[in-house]
Amino acid sequence: MCNDYRLLVDLATILDEFSELKIDIRFSEGTPNIAAREDIKITDTAPIVRTEPGWRGGGDMVQRRWSWPAPNKRPVYNFRSEGREFTSNRCLIVADGFYEFTEPADPKKGRKDKWLFTKVGEPIFAIAGIWRETKEVGEAFAMLTTAPGPDIAPYHDRQIAILDRSAWVDWLDPSVSAKTLIEPLPAGTLRVEQVG
């Protein structure tokens, strides 16, 4: 499952994309310094746009840790969406690419093959996420997952829940059913290339 993603675009581009969708972004903790990163890995800090209670049509952009510790101390970085509504603590995880790994085509190589997935025709996308407060690491987020769409199925039996652009504002409104927003991506939505 996704344990590595990418964000190379700058804050101005991100804000333009949200503005185009009429989503108002606030910065309750000040404007974040978002550095371009090829690899955002579990336990790294990254930007999310989270629901603000009682505020419709927008979200609060903050930087938070990706993953919180489970009772067994293993990191919770992906979270199954099936059968859940997530009526609080929703967030959008901003990315422009994510990676999946498969067994190497050449067994002598030893390392797994690394595949980069980007959204066709869109500079960024938003992954449905949730965040929570923990005593161990403070506030942290996890990516929701669902069944794979046809672009991902050859590489993995699950996919992160990438939301259609039209669903971004609805994801920030916890009164809108999560079950109506999360679904596998249709064929041709993602571009796939081998990297690394």
Tab-separated table of C-alpha atoms in Angstrom, residues 2 5 12-13 24 31 42-43 51 96 102 125 127 129-130 142-143 148 157 159 165 168-169 186:
chain	number	residue	atom	x	y	z
A	2	CYS	CA	1.117	3.580	-0.493
A	5	TYR	CA	4.260	10.025	-2.247
A	12	ALA	CA	0.935	29.267	-5.089
A	13	THR	CA	-0.014	26.467	-7.515
A	24	ASP	CA	-11.240	29.026	0.652
A	31	THR	CA	1.520	30.175	5.861
A	42	ILE	CA	5.848	7.629	6.722
A	43	THR	CA	6.524	9.853	9.786
A	51	THR	CA	-12.090	20.436	8.019
A	96	ASP	CA	1.157	15.394	-7.322
A	102	THR	CA	6.271	-4.480	-7.106
A	125	PHE	CA	-4.680	15.781	-6.650
A	127	ILE	CA	-6.214	12.034	-1.272
A	129	GLY	CA	-7.551	11.398	4.681
A	130	ILE	CA	-8.330	11.546	8.356
A	142	ALA	CA	-3.508	8.750	7.488
A	143	MET	CA	-4.577	8.102	3.896
A	148	PRO	CA	-8.123	-0.568	-6.847
A	157	ASP	CA	-4.706	-4.957	-4.711
A	159	GLN	CA	-5.439	2.014	-3.858
A	165	ARG	CA	-11.786	17.335	-8.008
A	168	TRP	CA	-12.820	18.104	-2.632
A	169	VAL	CA	-15.186	20.622	-1.053
A	186	PRO	CA	-11.767	4.963	-13.728
